[in-house]
Amino acid sequence: MPRFSDTSLQNSKPSLDRKSRIKDPKNIKRAVDPAALEMLDYTTENNIITAFDRWSAQQPQCAFGYQGICCRICFAGPCRIKGLEGPGSMGICGARDYTIVARNAIRMMAGGASAHSDHGRELVEVLYHMSLGKAPDYEIRDPDKLYRVAKKIGLETEGKTDLELAKEVALAAFEDYGRHTSDKCRFLEANLCEKRIKKYEETDVFPRAIDREVVEVMHRTHVGVDADPVNIIFGGIKCSLADLTGEQISTDISDILFGTPKPVMSEANLGVLDPDKVNIIVHGHNPVLSQMVVDTAREMEEEAKAAGATGIQLSGICCTGNEVLMRNGVPIATSYMAQELAIATGAVDVMVVDVQCIMPGLRNVAECFNTKLVTTMSISKIPGAYHFAFEDSKAKQSAEAVIRLAIETFKVRKESGRPVQVPKFKNKLMAGFSLEALMDLFAAINPDNPIKVLTDAIDNGEIAGVCALAGCNNLEAVYEKNHTEILKELAKNNVFMVGTGCVMQAAAKHGLLTYEAVEEYAGPGLKAFIDRLYEANKDKLPDKLPLAFHMGSCVDNSRIFNLWTAMANEYGVDVPKVPFVATAPEGMSEKAVAIGTWVISNGIPCHVGAMPPLEGSNLVWSVVTCIAHDVFGGNFILETDPQVAAKKLLAALEYRAWKLRIHKKAAEEYGTELCQAF
Ligand code: BF8
Ligand code: SF4
């Protein structure tokens, strides 16, 4: 029986009810990462408080907030939905559970869209300033990408210098943030397939300008504006597509400025820290600073050696770590939830942070050690941390100051003679799979039509389809357990996997971004496919190919969007017919909510393995898990058990692949057009 005939795998309710989800709140060792487990013993022995202790202290968490039925939108509240009937079933203003849940959810999307898009805006500003000669430390490292992006968004490229074109691309991107007309966001329209453009026009969710859609969400969710849950959610979808626009801009411009990633080898986990070197961790998201630190550190090795170090050891946490891993092979220290544990090793001299996913708790841990925590962005400061204001006009100078502070701190650390506790665990990895790099691998087999290598492998059943792994860590799950279990289960079932963000850091730390993992976990079809790709490309690759393909930071989910769009165009169908699924096994942030929403509105089923605050309204729940599928072709699969989640993802994927095969066969047999229904 095909898996998708099993109706239990189509049940929109998670297999564990709310109360059974959290097992032992007293056990803080909620991790499968051996380095994190070792460090948790050490922090417990030494009374160092981290997120793991604070998670325990927060249990049981507020059930109203957990389900999304707490409203704090005005200060007549807070209001909670206390039952199904009577005055307590509504907020003071009369808002019902569905209004409150929907409003809270789309405010999360607006938060996520703001974060991703402001990150993109910083990059556009650097590109613009560079084109005017006002950011002299930056350059165009990938002029081909500049031309490709310019062409794609409809700019005339003939007869223009790189700098002239860079300025025009920057101005076009600025327009996507602040257009006053009702025209469409250009960076989004240029990357969608035609059928999706039509779908977004019909449903009135095409974003006009990023900032405008965020503002509209904040307006429509103000006290006494939109109370219709479906209308509210459609407003959220429009904002999530503005988020996607911001992500596309971020990726495109990062590649133009810093280079488009190519396959690269590196290592991951706390064992990458070297006590004899000056250890600098870059943490946050924006490559404008971290890339400059990487470039400058190379020039300052001798200064570090003069201070008694054997060199400078850079490593990364979160997505800025992914940015410099993808382009420079800088090792990954750890992922979001273990960021404080990195400092608790005592071996970190400077942790330099920019924006997003930076725990305020870092400062308390840094205080216990010789570590300097350095903030760099005016919107992201932490009391007690050093603040070195970063300016793109003096980028190199800022990076030098940070590195010099680290060298000075190293000297103090060595003189103090204080022992360090660096876990030995680390694994090698291969990363650097931009869409261009992936297409390049396919092109070695089919130079005329590279994407057909992937779609053919699905059509002939060699692989089951594609799954995108994305998102965060959340201690509602056991740290990195959902990530690794789902990844292994999908591999066993021949799913080709791409991914971004903290999931891929988990995969890397557990040795899953290696060929050894292909040998251990891949099903026969997936192994044959990966082997074939390697054989065709072995002259230009640094090693054999990995089990899953790391495509970058969370904004680089735009690369994944570009991948499924290329597949849809190749099949001649709309995205919902493409055998593609997505998962955020340990989703946490508002950014993840925005991403998940544009994933489903692109027409892709999206699993989330930590429960978003939606359970308080059956109506909203059914809109996002069922009705979204009828309208857009994608829906959320909310499931906290990783084994059941993997089965649900496989069922959704196999159903799509099976249906597409049947429709293709029918079209061939009867000489008709390929059925477009989903
Ligand atoms: O943007 S995966 S915890 S680091 S939010 Fe944050 Fe989540 Fe990690 Fe990257 Ni994305
Ligand atoms: Fe309560 Fe309505 Fe104010 Fe929300 S907006 S806090 S439900 S009165």
JSON list of C-alpha atoms and ligand atoms in Angstrom, two decimals, residues 70-81 90-96 100 103 221-224, ligand 2:
[
{"chain": "A", "resi": 70, "resn": "CYS", "atom": "CA", "xyz": [-3.50, 35.50, 24.53]},
{"chain": "A", "resi": 71, "resn": "CYS", "atom": "CA", "xyz": [-3.95, 39.00, 23.10]},
{"chain": "A", "resi": 72, "resn": "ARG", "atom": "CA", "xyz": [-1.76, 41.96, 24.14]},
{"chain": "A", "resi": 73, "resn": "ILE", "atom": "CA", "xyz": [-2.49, 44.16, 21.16]},
{"chain": "A", "resi": 74, "resn": "CYS", "atom": "CA", "xyz": [-4.02, 46.90, 23.29]},
{"chain": "A", "resi": 75, "resn": "PHE", "atom": "CA", "xyz": [-3.58, 47.59, 26.99]},
{"chain": "A", "resi": 76, "resn": "ALA", "atom": "CA", "xyz": [-7.23, 47.12, 27.83]},
{"chain": "A", "resi": 77, "resn": "GLY", "atom": "CA", "xyz": [-5.85, 43.57, 27.76]},
{"chain": "A", "resi": 78, "resn": "PRO", "atom": "CA", "xyz": [-4.10, 41.24, 28.14]},
{"chain": "A", "resi": 79, "resn": "CYS", "atom": "CA", "xyz": [-7.10, 39.12, 27.20]},
{"chain": "A", "resi": 80, "resn": "ARG", "atom": "CA", "xyz": [-7.25, 35.33, 27.15]},
{"chain": "A", "resi": 81, "resn": "ILE", "atom": "CA", "xyz": [-9.81, 33.04, 25.57]},
{"chain": "A", "resi": 90, "resn": "MET", "atom": "CA", "xyz": [-13.88, 36.70, 23.66]},
{"chain": "A", "resi": 91, "resn": "GLY", "atom": "CA", "xyz": [-11.43, 39.48, 24.42]},
{"chain": "A", "resi": 92, "resn": "ILE", "atom": "CA", "xyz": [-12.76, 42.70, 25.96]},
{"chain": "A", "resi": 93, "resn": "CYS", "atom": "CA", "xyz": [-13.26, 44.19, 22.47]},
{"chain": "A", "resi": 94, "resn": "GLY", "atom": "CA", "xyz": [-15.16, 41.09, 21.35]},
{"chain": "A", "resi": 95, "resn": "ALA", "atom": "CA", "xyz": [-12.28, 39.50, 19.42]},
{"chain": "A", "resi": 96, "resn": "ARG", "atom": "CA", "xyz": [-12.78, 35.74, 19.16]},
{"chain": "A", "resi": 100, "resn": "ILE", "atom": "CA", "xyz": [-6.66, 36.58, 18.08]},
{"chain": "A", "resi": 103, "resn": "ARG", "atom": "CA", "xyz": [-3.61, 38.39, 14.30]},
{"chain": "A", "resi": 221, "resn": "THR", "atom": "CA", "xyz": [-3.99, 43.92, 13.33]},
{"chain": "A", "resi": 222, "resn": "HIS", "atom": "CA", "xyz": [-4.35, 47.13, 15.39]},
{"chain": "A", "resi": 223, "resn": "VAL", "atom": "CA", "xyz": [-7.22, 47.05, 17.86]},
{"chain": "A", "resi": 224, "resn": "GLY", "atom": "CA", "xyz": [-10.50, 47.28, 16.01]},
{"chain": "B", "resi": 2, "resn": "SF4", "atom": "FE1", "xyz": [-8.17, 42.40, 24.49]},
{"chain": "B", "resi": 2, "resn": "SF4", "atom": "FE2", "xyz": [-9.18, 43.18, 22.13]},
{"chain": "B", "resi": 2, "resn": "SF4", "atom": "FE3", "xyz": [-7.24, 44.61, 23.34]},
{"chain": "B", "resi": 2, "resn": "SF4", "atom": "FE4", "xyz": [-6.70, 42.21, 22.30]},
{"chain": "B", "resi": 2, "resn": "SF4", "atom": "S1", "xyz": [-7.32, 44.03, 21.17]},
{"chain": "B", "resi": 2, "resn": "SF4", "atom": "S2", "xyz": [-6.00, 42.99, 24.28]},
{"chain": "B", "resi": 2, "resn": "SF4", "atom": "S3", "xyz": [-8.61, 41.10, 22.69]},
{"chain": "B", "resi": 2, "resn": "SF4", "atom": "S4", "xyz": [-9.32, 44.26, 24.10]}
]
